[in-house]
Short mmCIF file of N, CA and C in Angstrom, two decimals:
data_model
loop_
_atom_site.label_atom_id
_atom_site.label_comp_id
_atom_site.label_asym_id
_atom_site.label_seq_id
_atom_site.Cartn_x
_atom_site.Cartn_y
_atom_site.Cartn_z
N MET A 1 -20.06 -9.81 -5.53
CA MET A 1 -18.81 -9.47 -4.85
C MET A 1 -18.02 -8.40 -5.61
N LYS A 2 -18.11 -8.45 -6.96
CA LYS A 2 -17.38 -7.44 -7.74
C LYS A 2 -17.92 -6.05 -7.44
N ASP A 3 -19.28 -5.94 -7.28
CA ASP A 3 -19.87 -4.64 -6.96
C ASP A 3 -19.35 -4.13 -5.63
N LYS A 4 -19.20 -5.04 -4.64
CA LYS A 4 -18.68 -4.64 -3.34
C LYS A 4 -17.25 -4.15 -3.45
N ALA A 5 -16.44 -4.86 -4.25
CA ALA A 5 -15.04 -4.48 -4.42
C ALA A 5 -14.93 -3.11 -5.09
N ILE A 6 -15.76 -2.88 -6.13
CA ILE A 6 -15.73 -1.59 -6.83
C ILE A 6 -16.17 -0.48 -5.88
N GLY A 7 -17.23 -0.74 -5.10
CA GLY A 7 -17.70 0.25 -4.14
C GLY A 7 -16.66 0.58 -3.10
N PHE A 8 -15.92 -0.45 -2.64
CA PHE A 8 -14.88 -0.25 -1.64
C PHE A 8 -13.77 0.63 -2.19
N VAL A 9 -13.33 0.35 -3.42
CA VAL A 9 -12.25 1.13 -4.02
C VAL A 9 -12.69 2.58 -4.25
N LEU A 10 -13.95 2.78 -4.69
CA LEU A 10 -14.45 4.14 -4.87
C LEU A 10 -14.50 4.88 -3.54
N PHE A 11 -14.97 4.20 -2.50
CA PHE A 11 -15.01 4.81 -1.17
C PHE A 11 -13.61 5.20 -0.72
N ALA A 12 -12.64 4.30 -0.95
CA ALA A 12 -11.26 4.59 -0.57
C ALA A 12 -10.74 5.83 -1.29
N GLY A 13 -11.05 5.94 -2.59
CA GLY A 13 -10.60 7.10 -3.35
C GLY A 13 -11.20 8.40 -2.84
N ILE A 14 -12.49 8.38 -2.56
CA ILE A 14 -13.16 9.58 -2.05
C ILE A 14 -12.59 9.96 -0.69
N PHE A 15 -12.33 8.96 0.15
CA PHE A 15 -11.79 9.21 1.47
C PHE A 15 -10.42 9.88 1.39
N ILE A 16 -9.54 9.35 0.54
CA ILE A 16 -8.20 9.90 0.41
C ILE A 16 -8.24 11.31 -0.17
N PHE A 17 -9.09 11.53 -1.19
CA PHE A 17 -9.20 12.87 -1.77
C PHE A 17 -9.74 13.87 -0.77
N SER A 18 -10.66 13.43 0.11
CA SER A 18 -11.21 14.31 1.14
C SER A 18 -10.12 14.73 2.11
N LEU A 19 -9.28 13.78 2.52
CA LEU A 19 -8.17 14.11 3.42
C LEU A 19 -7.21 15.09 2.75
N SER A 20 -6.98 14.88 1.47
CA SER A 20 -6.08 15.77 0.73
C SER A 20 -6.65 17.19 0.67
N ALA A 21 -7.95 17.30 0.40
CA ALA A 21 -8.58 18.62 0.33
C ALA A 21 -8.53 19.32 1.67
N PHE A 22 -8.73 18.56 2.74
CA PHE A 22 -8.67 19.14 4.09
C PHE A 22 -7.28 19.71 4.37
N ALA A 23 -6.25 18.95 4.02
CA ALA A 23 -4.88 19.41 4.25
C ALA A 23 -4.57 20.65 3.41
N ALA A 24 -5.08 20.68 2.18
CA ALA A 24 -4.83 21.83 1.32
C ALA A 24 -5.52 23.08 1.84
N ASN A 25 -6.74 22.92 2.37
CA ASN A 25 -7.49 24.07 2.89
C ASN A 25 -6.82 24.68 4.11
N GLU A 26 -6.08 23.86 4.86
CA GLU A 26 -5.43 24.35 6.08
C GLU A 26 -4.34 25.37 5.79
N GLU A 27 -3.80 25.33 4.57
CA GLU A 27 -2.71 26.25 4.28
C GLU A 27 -3.13 27.38 3.34
N LYS A 28 -4.43 27.59 3.16
CA LYS A 28 -4.90 28.71 2.33
C LYS A 28 -4.42 30.03 2.93
N GLY A 29 -4.03 30.92 2.08
CA GLY A 29 -3.56 32.21 2.55
C GLY A 29 -2.06 32.23 2.79
N GLU A 30 -1.43 31.02 2.85
CA GLU A 30 0.02 30.98 3.03
C GLU A 30 0.68 30.99 1.67
N GLU A 31 1.81 31.66 1.55
CA GLU A 31 2.56 31.66 0.31
C GLU A 31 3.39 30.40 0.25
N ILE A 32 3.26 29.62 -0.83
CA ILE A 32 4.00 28.38 -0.95
C ILE A 32 4.86 28.42 -2.21
N ASN A 33 5.95 27.70 -2.15
CA ASN A 33 6.85 27.58 -3.28
C ASN A 33 6.38 26.42 -4.14
N VAL A 34 5.78 26.71 -5.30
CA VAL A 34 5.15 25.67 -6.09
C VAL A 34 6.18 25.04 -7.03
N GLU A 35 6.55 23.82 -6.74
CA GLU A 35 7.36 23.00 -7.63
C GLU A 35 6.56 21.73 -7.86
N ARG A 36 6.03 21.56 -9.07
CA ARG A 36 5.07 20.51 -9.32
C ARG A 36 5.68 19.12 -9.14
N GLU A 37 5.12 18.39 -8.19
CA GLU A 37 5.49 16.99 -7.99
C GLU A 37 4.24 16.15 -7.77
N SER A 38 3.10 16.72 -8.12
CA SER A 38 1.85 16.00 -7.96
C SER A 38 0.88 16.41 -9.06
N ILE A 39 -0.03 15.52 -9.38
CA ILE A 39 -0.95 15.74 -10.50
C ILE A 39 -1.80 16.98 -10.29
N PHE A 40 -2.30 17.16 -9.06
CA PHE A 40 -3.22 18.27 -8.78
C PHE A 40 -2.54 19.46 -8.13
N GLY A 41 -1.23 19.51 -8.16
CA GLY A 41 -0.51 20.69 -7.69
C GLY A 41 -0.11 20.61 -6.23
N GLY A 42 0.52 21.68 -5.77
CA GLY A 42 1.00 21.74 -4.39
C GLY A 42 2.49 21.94 -4.37
N ASN A 43 3.04 22.21 -3.19
CA ASN A 43 4.47 22.44 -3.11
C ASN A 43 5.23 21.14 -2.92
N ARG A 44 6.53 21.20 -3.09
CA ARG A 44 7.32 19.99 -3.16
C ARG A 44 7.57 19.34 -1.80
N SER A 45 7.88 20.15 -0.81
CA SER A 45 8.30 19.60 0.47
C SER A 45 7.15 19.56 1.46
N LEU A 46 6.99 18.44 2.18
CA LEU A 46 5.94 18.34 3.19
C LEU A 46 6.29 19.15 4.42
N ALA A 47 7.47 18.95 4.94
CA ALA A 47 7.88 19.62 6.17
C ALA A 47 9.38 19.47 6.33
N GLU A 48 9.93 20.13 7.36
CA GLU A 48 11.36 20.03 7.60
C GLU A 48 11.75 18.69 8.20
N SER A 49 10.83 18.04 8.87
CA SER A 49 11.12 16.77 9.55
C SER A 49 11.40 15.66 8.54
N HIS A 50 12.29 14.73 8.90
CA HIS A 50 12.56 13.55 8.07
C HIS A 50 11.67 12.38 8.48
N PHE A 51 10.87 12.55 9.51
CA PHE A 51 9.96 11.50 9.96
C PHE A 51 8.69 11.50 9.11
N THR A 52 8.20 10.32 8.74
CA THR A 52 6.96 10.24 7.97
C THR A 52 6.13 9.06 8.43
N TRP A 53 4.84 9.20 8.32
CA TRP A 53 3.92 8.10 8.61
C TRP A 53 2.70 8.26 7.73
N GLY A 54 1.94 7.19 7.57
CA GLY A 54 0.76 7.27 6.72
C GLY A 54 -0.01 5.98 6.68
N ALA A 55 -0.99 5.93 5.78
CA ALA A 55 -1.85 4.76 5.65
C ALA A 55 -2.22 4.57 4.18
N ASP A 56 -2.40 3.32 3.80
CA ASP A 56 -2.84 2.95 2.46
C ASP A 56 -4.12 2.13 2.58
N LEU A 57 -5.08 2.41 1.71
CA LEU A 57 -6.35 1.69 1.68
C LEU A 57 -6.57 1.22 0.26
N GLY A 58 -6.90 -0.06 0.08
CA GLY A 58 -7.06 -0.54 -1.27
C GLY A 58 -7.61 -1.94 -1.35
N ALA A 59 -7.34 -2.57 -2.48
CA ALA A 59 -7.84 -3.92 -2.73
C ALA A 59 -6.88 -4.64 -3.66
N SER A 60 -6.95 -5.96 -3.64
CA SER A 60 -6.14 -6.77 -4.54
C SER A 60 -7.03 -7.80 -5.23
N VAL A 61 -6.61 -8.19 -6.42
CA VAL A 61 -7.33 -9.20 -7.20
C VAL A 61 -6.40 -10.38 -7.42
N ASP A 62 -6.85 -11.57 -7.01
CA ASP A 62 -6.07 -12.80 -7.16
C ASP A 62 -5.95 -13.15 -8.64
N LEU A 63 -4.73 -13.17 -9.16
CA LEU A 63 -4.50 -13.47 -10.58
C LEU A 63 -4.40 -14.96 -10.86
N THR A 64 -4.43 -15.78 -9.79
CA THR A 64 -4.27 -17.23 -9.97
C THR A 64 -5.55 -18.00 -9.69
N ALA A 65 -6.67 -17.31 -9.50
CA ALA A 65 -8.00 -17.93 -9.33
C ALA A 65 -8.07 -18.89 -8.15
N HIS A 66 -7.56 -18.45 -6.98
CA HIS A 66 -7.66 -19.25 -5.76
C HIS A 66 -8.52 -18.55 -4.70
N ASP A 67 -9.37 -17.63 -5.13
CA ASP A 67 -10.29 -16.91 -4.22
C ASP A 67 -9.55 -16.22 -3.09
N MET A 68 -8.44 -15.55 -3.41
CA MET A 68 -7.68 -14.84 -2.40
C MET A 68 -7.56 -13.35 -2.71
N SER A 69 -8.58 -12.80 -3.37
CA SER A 69 -8.67 -11.34 -3.54
C SER A 69 -8.99 -10.73 -2.18
N THR A 70 -8.42 -9.55 -1.90
CA THR A 70 -8.54 -8.98 -0.56
C THR A 70 -8.89 -7.50 -0.57
N PHE A 71 -9.46 -7.05 0.56
CA PHE A 71 -9.52 -5.64 0.92
C PHE A 71 -8.32 -5.39 1.83
N ASP A 72 -7.60 -4.28 1.61
CA ASP A 72 -6.33 -4.06 2.30
C ASP A 72 -6.30 -2.74 3.05
N LEU A 73 -5.73 -2.78 4.25
CA LEU A 73 -5.45 -1.58 5.03
C LEU A 73 -4.05 -1.71 5.59
N ASP A 74 -3.18 -0.73 5.28
CA ASP A 74 -1.78 -0.78 5.72
C ASP A 74 -1.40 0.53 6.40
N PHE A 75 -0.50 0.43 7.38
CA PHE A 75 0.06 1.59 8.06
C PHE A 75 1.57 1.56 7.90
N ILE A 76 2.19 2.72 7.65
CA ILE A 76 3.63 2.78 7.43
C ILE A 76 4.26 3.84 8.33
N LEU A 77 5.52 3.63 8.61
CA LEU A 77 6.28 4.51 9.49
C LEU A 77 7.72 4.50 9.00
N GLY A 78 8.34 5.68 8.85
CA GLY A 78 9.70 5.65 8.35
C GLY A 78 10.38 7.00 8.24
N TYR A 79 11.40 7.03 7.40
CA TYR A 79 12.28 8.19 7.17
C TYR A 79 12.08 8.67 5.75
N LYS A 80 12.20 9.99 5.53
CA LYS A 80 12.11 10.54 4.18
C LYS A 80 13.13 11.66 4.00
N ASN A 81 13.51 11.88 2.75
CA ASN A 81 14.29 13.06 2.37
C ASN A 81 13.94 13.39 0.92
N ASN A 82 14.70 14.26 0.28
CA ASN A 82 14.36 14.65 -1.09
C ASN A 82 14.52 13.52 -2.09
N PHE A 83 15.40 12.58 -1.81
CA PHE A 83 15.66 11.48 -2.73
C PHE A 83 14.78 10.27 -2.43
N ILE A 84 14.62 9.96 -1.15
CA ILE A 84 13.83 8.80 -0.72
C ILE A 84 12.49 9.29 -0.18
N LYS A 85 11.41 8.87 -0.81
CA LYS A 85 10.08 9.27 -0.34
C LYS A 85 9.78 8.65 1.01
N THR A 86 10.09 7.37 1.14
CA THR A 86 9.92 6.66 2.41
C THR A 86 10.83 5.44 2.43
N VAL A 87 11.53 5.25 3.52
CA VAL A 87 12.18 3.97 3.80
C VAL A 87 11.83 3.66 5.25
N GLY A 88 11.25 2.49 5.46
CA GLY A 88 10.78 2.20 6.81
C GLY A 88 10.12 0.85 6.91
N VAL A 89 9.14 0.78 7.78
CA VAL A 89 8.43 -0.47 8.03
C VAL A 89 6.93 -0.24 7.91
N GLY A 90 6.22 -1.33 7.68
CA GLY A 90 4.78 -1.26 7.56
C GLY A 90 4.12 -2.52 8.08
N ALA A 91 2.83 -2.43 8.34
CA ALA A 91 2.03 -3.57 8.77
C ALA A 91 0.63 -3.38 8.23
N GLY A 92 -0.04 -4.48 7.95
CA GLY A 92 -1.36 -4.37 7.36
C GLY A 92 -2.32 -5.45 7.81
N ILE A 93 -3.56 -5.25 7.43
CA ILE A 93 -4.61 -6.25 7.60
C ILE A 93 -5.26 -6.42 6.23
N HIS A 94 -5.12 -7.61 5.65
CA HIS A 94 -5.68 -7.91 4.34
C HIS A 94 -6.68 -9.06 4.52
N ARG A 95 -7.95 -8.80 4.23
CA ARG A 95 -9.00 -9.80 4.43
C ARG A 95 -9.61 -10.17 3.09
N THR A 96 -9.74 -11.47 2.84
CA THR A 96 -10.25 -11.92 1.56
C THR A 96 -11.72 -11.56 1.40
N VAL A 97 -12.12 -11.33 0.16
CA VAL A 97 -13.47 -10.89 -0.15
C VAL A 97 -14.48 -12.01 0.10
N GLN A 98 -14.18 -13.23 -0.34
CA GLN A 98 -15.16 -14.31 -0.28
C GLN A 98 -15.03 -15.18 0.95
N GLY A 99 -13.82 -15.58 1.31
CA GLY A 99 -13.67 -16.57 2.37
C GLY A 99 -13.52 -16.03 3.77
N GLY A 100 -13.25 -14.73 3.90
CA GLY A 100 -12.99 -14.19 5.23
C GLY A 100 -11.65 -14.61 5.79
N ASP A 101 -10.72 -15.01 4.91
CA ASP A 101 -9.37 -15.37 5.35
C ASP A 101 -8.60 -14.09 5.66
N ASN A 102 -7.57 -14.20 6.50
CA ASN A 102 -6.82 -13.03 6.92
C ASN A 102 -5.33 -13.18 6.63
N PHE A 103 -4.74 -12.10 6.11
CA PHE A 103 -3.30 -11.98 5.96
C PHE A 103 -2.87 -10.75 6.77
N ILE A 104 -1.88 -10.91 7.63
CA ILE A 104 -1.37 -9.79 8.42
C ILE A 104 0.12 -9.64 8.10
N PRO A 105 0.45 -8.85 7.06
CA PRO A 105 1.85 -8.69 6.66
C PRO A 105 2.58 -7.66 7.52
N ILE A 106 3.85 -7.95 7.79
CA ILE A 106 4.77 -7.01 8.42
C ILE A 106 5.99 -6.95 7.50
N TYR A 107 6.41 -5.75 7.10
CA TYR A 107 7.39 -5.68 6.02
C TYR A 107 8.27 -4.44 6.12
N ALA A 108 9.38 -4.50 5.40
CA ALA A 108 10.23 -3.34 5.15
C ALA A 108 9.84 -2.79 3.78
N LEU A 109 9.89 -1.47 3.62
CA LEU A 109 9.53 -0.90 2.33
C LEU A 109 10.41 0.28 1.97
N ILE A 110 10.47 0.54 0.68
CA ILE A 110 11.17 1.72 0.17
C ILE A 110 10.34 2.32 -0.95
N ARG A 111 10.26 3.64 -0.95
CA ARG A 111 9.59 4.38 -2.02
C ARG A 111 10.55 5.47 -2.47
N THR A 112 10.87 5.47 -3.75
CA THR A 112 11.80 6.46 -4.27
C THR A 112 11.54 6.72 -5.74
N SER A 113 11.85 7.94 -6.18
CA SER A 113 11.76 8.28 -7.60
C SER A 113 13.15 8.29 -8.24
N PHE A 114 14.17 7.91 -7.46
CA PHE A 114 15.56 7.84 -7.93
C PHE A 114 16.12 9.20 -8.36
N THR A 115 15.52 10.27 -7.87
CA THR A 115 16.02 11.60 -8.16
C THR A 115 15.58 12.54 -7.05
N SER A 116 16.36 13.60 -6.84
CA SER A 116 15.96 14.61 -5.86
C SER A 116 15.12 15.71 -6.52
N ARG A 117 14.95 15.65 -7.83
CA ARG A 117 14.13 16.61 -8.55
C ARG A 117 12.66 16.21 -8.46
N PRO A 118 11.72 17.14 -8.67
CA PRO A 118 10.30 16.78 -8.63
C PRO A 118 9.96 15.71 -9.65
N SER A 119 9.16 14.73 -9.23
CA SER A 119 8.74 13.64 -10.10
C SER A 119 7.35 13.19 -9.72
N LEU A 120 6.50 12.99 -10.72
CA LEU A 120 5.14 12.52 -10.45
C LEU A 120 5.12 11.04 -10.07
N LEU A 121 6.13 10.29 -10.51
CA LEU A 121 6.14 8.84 -10.32
C LEU A 121 7.16 8.43 -9.27
N PHE A 122 6.90 7.29 -8.63
CA PHE A 122 7.89 6.71 -7.72
C PHE A 122 7.72 5.20 -7.68
N LEU A 123 8.80 4.52 -7.33
CA LEU A 123 8.80 3.07 -7.19
C LEU A 123 8.40 2.72 -5.76
N ASN A 124 7.54 1.70 -5.62
CA ASN A 124 7.14 1.20 -4.31
C ASN A 124 7.55 -0.27 -4.24
N ALA A 125 8.44 -0.62 -3.30
CA ALA A 125 8.89 -2.01 -3.15
C ALA A 125 8.85 -2.39 -1.69
N ARG A 126 8.43 -3.62 -1.41
CA ARG A 126 8.39 -4.09 -0.03
C ARG A 126 8.65 -5.59 0.03
N PHE A 127 9.17 -6.02 1.17
CA PHE A 127 9.44 -7.44 1.39
C PHE A 127 9.23 -7.72 2.87
N GLY A 128 8.55 -8.83 3.17
CA GLY A 128 8.30 -9.11 4.58
C GLY A 128 7.74 -10.49 4.83
N TYR A 129 7.08 -10.60 5.96
CA TYR A 129 6.56 -11.86 6.46
C TYR A 129 5.09 -11.67 6.79
N SER A 130 4.24 -12.62 6.41
CA SER A 130 2.81 -12.48 6.63
C SER A 130 2.31 -13.59 7.54
N PHE A 131 1.51 -13.21 8.54
CA PHE A 131 0.85 -14.17 9.42
C PHE A 131 -0.55 -14.41 8.86
N ASN A 132 -0.84 -15.66 8.51
CA ASN A 132 -2.05 -15.98 7.75
C ASN A 132 -2.98 -16.91 8.53
N THR A 133 -4.27 -16.68 8.37
CA THR A 133 -5.30 -17.61 8.85
C THR A 133 -6.24 -17.86 7.68
N ILE A 134 -6.15 -19.04 7.09
CA ILE A 134 -6.90 -19.36 5.89
C ILE A 134 -7.74 -20.61 6.14
N GLU A 135 -9.02 -20.54 5.76
CA GLU A 135 -9.97 -21.61 6.02
C GLU A 135 -9.96 -21.92 7.52
N ASP A 136 -9.81 -23.20 7.88
CA ASP A 136 -9.82 -23.57 9.30
C ASP A 136 -8.41 -23.83 9.83
N SER A 137 -7.41 -23.31 9.14
CA SER A 137 -6.03 -23.57 9.54
C SER A 137 -5.66 -22.78 10.79
N PRO A 138 -4.69 -23.27 11.56
CA PRO A 138 -4.13 -22.42 12.61
C PRO A 138 -3.32 -21.30 11.95
N MET A 139 -2.98 -20.27 12.71
CA MET A 139 -2.19 -19.17 12.13
C MET A 139 -0.81 -19.69 11.75
N PHE A 140 -0.36 -19.31 10.56
CA PHE A 140 0.97 -19.70 10.10
C PHE A 140 1.58 -18.53 9.35
N GLY A 141 2.88 -18.55 9.16
CA GLY A 141 3.57 -17.44 8.51
C GLY A 141 4.36 -17.86 7.30
N ASP A 142 4.40 -17.01 6.29
CA ASP A 142 5.20 -17.22 5.09
C ASP A 142 5.62 -15.87 4.54
N TYR A 143 6.54 -15.88 3.58
CA TYR A 143 7.08 -14.65 3.02
C TYR A 143 6.15 -14.04 1.97
N ASN A 144 6.24 -12.72 1.82
CA ASN A 144 5.52 -12.04 0.75
C ASN A 144 6.31 -10.81 0.32
N SER A 145 6.00 -10.33 -0.86
CA SER A 145 6.67 -9.15 -1.39
C SER A 145 5.73 -8.44 -2.36
N ALA A 146 6.08 -7.20 -2.69
CA ALA A 146 5.25 -6.43 -3.62
C ALA A 146 6.13 -5.42 -4.35
N LEU A 147 5.72 -5.12 -5.57
CA LEU A 147 6.41 -4.13 -6.39
C LEU A 147 5.37 -3.35 -7.17
N GLY A 148 5.49 -2.02 -7.14
CA GLY A 148 4.49 -1.23 -7.84
C GLY A 148 5.01 0.14 -8.24
N CYS A 149 4.16 0.85 -8.97
CA CYS A 149 4.47 2.21 -9.42
C CYS A 149 3.46 3.16 -8.78
N GLY A 150 3.97 4.21 -8.14
CA GLY A 150 3.12 5.18 -7.48
C GLY A 150 3.00 6.47 -8.28
N PHE A 151 1.84 7.13 -8.15
CA PHE A 151 1.57 8.41 -8.80
C PHE A 151 1.14 9.40 -7.73
N ASN A 152 1.87 10.51 -7.60
CA ASN A 152 1.49 11.54 -6.64
C ASN A 152 0.24 12.26 -7.12
N LEU A 153 -0.76 12.37 -6.25
CA LEU A 153 -2.02 13.03 -6.61
C LEU A 153 -2.05 14.48 -6.16
N SER A 154 -1.81 14.72 -4.88
CA SER A 154 -1.88 16.07 -4.33
C SER A 154 -0.88 16.19 -3.19
N GLN A 155 -0.34 17.39 -3.01
CA GLN A 155 0.68 17.57 -1.98
C GLN A 155 0.58 18.97 -1.39
N SER A 156 0.65 19.04 -0.07
CA SER A 156 0.68 20.32 0.62
C SER A 156 1.81 20.26 1.64
N LYS A 157 1.92 21.29 2.47
CA LYS A 157 2.95 21.27 3.50
C LYS A 157 2.64 20.25 4.59
N LYS A 158 1.38 19.82 4.67
CA LYS A 158 0.98 18.93 5.75
C LYS A 158 0.81 17.48 5.32
N ALA A 159 0.44 17.23 4.08
CA ALA A 159 0.14 15.87 3.67
C ALA A 159 0.32 15.67 2.17
N LYS A 160 0.48 14.42 1.79
CA LYS A 160 0.60 14.05 0.38
C LYS A 160 -0.29 12.84 0.13
N THR A 161 -1.03 12.85 -0.99
CA THR A 161 -1.84 11.70 -1.37
C THR A 161 -1.29 11.11 -2.66
N TYR A 162 -1.53 9.83 -2.84
CA TYR A 162 -0.98 9.12 -3.99
C TYR A 162 -1.81 7.88 -4.28
N ILE A 163 -1.57 7.29 -5.43
CA ILE A 163 -2.17 6.02 -5.81
C ILE A 163 -1.04 5.10 -6.24
N ILE A 164 -1.14 3.81 -5.91
CA ILE A 164 -0.12 2.83 -6.27
C ILE A 164 -0.77 1.68 -7.01
N LEU A 165 -0.22 1.34 -8.17
CA LEU A 165 -0.63 0.17 -8.93
C LEU A 165 0.53 -0.81 -8.92
N GLY A 166 0.27 -2.07 -8.59
CA GLY A 166 1.39 -3.01 -8.52
C GLY A 166 0.94 -4.45 -8.44
N VAL A 167 1.91 -5.30 -8.23
CA VAL A 167 1.66 -6.74 -8.05
C VAL A 167 2.31 -7.19 -6.75
N ALA A 168 1.72 -8.21 -6.15
CA ALA A 168 2.27 -8.77 -4.91
C ALA A 168 2.38 -10.28 -5.06
N TYR A 169 3.34 -10.85 -4.35
CA TYR A 169 3.63 -12.28 -4.39
C TYR A 169 3.48 -12.86 -2.99
N ARG A 170 2.66 -13.88 -2.85
CA ARG A 170 2.48 -14.57 -1.57
C ARG A 170 3.00 -15.99 -1.70
N TYR A 171 3.92 -16.36 -0.83
CA TYR A 171 4.52 -17.69 -0.86
C TYR A 171 3.93 -18.56 0.24
N PHE A 172 3.72 -19.85 -0.07
CA PHE A 172 3.25 -20.83 0.92
C PHE A 172 4.17 -22.05 0.85
N ASN A 173 4.77 -22.43 1.98
CA ASN A 173 5.61 -23.63 1.94
C ASN A 173 4.74 -24.88 1.88
N GLN A 174 5.37 -26.02 1.64
CA GLN A 174 4.63 -27.26 1.39
C GLN A 174 3.75 -27.65 2.58
N HIS A 175 4.28 -27.49 3.78
CA HIS A 175 3.52 -27.84 4.98
C HIS A 175 2.25 -27.00 5.09
N HIS A 176 2.36 -25.70 4.78
CA HIS A 176 1.21 -24.81 4.90
C HIS A 176 0.22 -25.00 3.76
N GLN A 177 0.68 -25.46 2.61
CA GLN A 177 -0.24 -25.78 1.52
C GLN A 177 -1.23 -26.85 1.94
N ASN A 178 -0.79 -27.78 2.78
CA ASN A 178 -1.64 -28.88 3.20
C ASN A 178 -2.81 -28.42 4.07
N TYR A 179 -2.70 -27.21 4.66
CA TYR A 179 -3.80 -26.66 5.46
C TYR A 179 -4.97 -26.21 4.58
N ILE A 180 -4.68 -25.88 3.32
CA ILE A 180 -5.64 -25.14 2.49
C ILE A 180 -6.14 -26.03 1.36
N SER A 181 -7.40 -26.40 1.41
CA SER A 181 -7.94 -27.37 0.45
C SER A 181 -7.94 -26.85 -0.98
N ARG A 182 -8.14 -25.54 -1.17
CA ARG A 182 -8.24 -25.00 -2.53
C ARG A 182 -6.90 -24.59 -3.11
N LEU A 183 -5.81 -24.75 -2.36
CA LEU A 183 -4.50 -24.31 -2.82
C LEU A 183 -3.72 -25.46 -3.43
N ASP A 184 -3.37 -25.33 -4.71
CA ASP A 184 -2.62 -26.37 -5.41
C ASP A 184 -1.28 -25.85 -5.92
N THR A 185 -0.81 -24.76 -5.33
CA THR A 185 0.45 -24.15 -5.75
C THR A 185 1.13 -23.54 -4.53
N ASN A 186 2.42 -23.27 -4.65
CA ASN A 186 3.14 -22.69 -3.51
C ASN A 186 3.24 -21.17 -3.60
N SER A 187 2.58 -20.55 -4.59
CA SER A 187 2.67 -19.09 -4.71
C SER A 187 1.39 -18.53 -5.30
N ILE A 188 1.06 -17.34 -4.87
CA ILE A 188 -0.11 -16.61 -5.37
C ILE A 188 0.35 -15.23 -5.83
N TRP A 189 -0.10 -14.81 -7.00
CA TRP A 189 0.16 -13.47 -7.51
C TRP A 189 -1.13 -12.67 -7.48
N VAL A 190 -1.06 -11.44 -6.98
CA VAL A 190 -2.24 -10.58 -6.95
C VAL A 190 -1.89 -9.22 -7.54
N ALA A 191 -2.87 -8.59 -8.20
CA ALA A 191 -2.75 -7.20 -8.66
C ALA A 191 -3.32 -6.31 -7.58
N GLN A 192 -2.65 -5.19 -7.29
CA GLN A 192 -3.06 -4.32 -6.20
C GLN A 192 -3.34 -2.90 -6.68
N LEU A 193 -4.34 -2.29 -6.05
CA LEU A 193 -4.64 -0.87 -6.23
C LEU A 193 -4.75 -0.28 -4.84
N GLN A 194 -3.95 0.76 -4.56
CA GLN A 194 -3.94 1.36 -3.23
C GLN A 194 -4.03 2.88 -3.34
N PHE A 195 -4.84 3.47 -2.48
CA PHE A 195 -4.86 4.92 -2.28
C PHE A 195 -4.19 5.19 -0.95
N GLY A 196 -3.31 6.18 -0.91
CA GLY A 196 -2.58 6.42 0.33
C GLY A 196 -2.45 7.89 0.67
N ILE A 197 -2.12 8.12 1.94
CA ILE A 197 -1.83 9.47 2.42
C ILE A 197 -0.63 9.38 3.34
N ASN A 198 0.30 10.34 3.19
CA ASN A 198 1.49 10.43 4.03
C ASN A 198 1.54 11.80 4.70
N PHE A 199 2.02 11.82 5.95
CA PHE A 199 2.17 13.05 6.69
C PHE A 199 3.63 13.27 7.02
#
């Protein structure tokens, strides 16, 4: 299973870098104002619009040994400006590696570097509600949250790619704990690695 997880993360990285290269090639020949805000270069501003959307692809590792490591796919939609990278909403599909359990989080999120000046780093924070199907349980919902640090990889006028390293917290109330035979706690902590692209 570890080999599958490593392969998935490598595939996600190649996929995101390919999208980034495609966006960069589209603006060849155009004169751009280069203000470094990404590791591999590019201009600072994506576009004049304050609307943003994107996707994150990644994986998480269960730090509490309850077999709840997941492959993750998230979509985000929101507002951006020079100070706030993204403030908006997101939804995802997170499927466990071993058990085939499903987490479907819906959340509010904010991404900011706390400055309007170029910055390679940004804070990623989110809080929401997850609809879960674990083992043979009926679907149930509980709260979850995540906090991480993002690194800008590449940026053009059309798209921006990044990587986020962080931790996430999944809460289970007492009633829902009784659904899950392997769960002996009301909270799960996971480490997350995500590759993302924003337009």
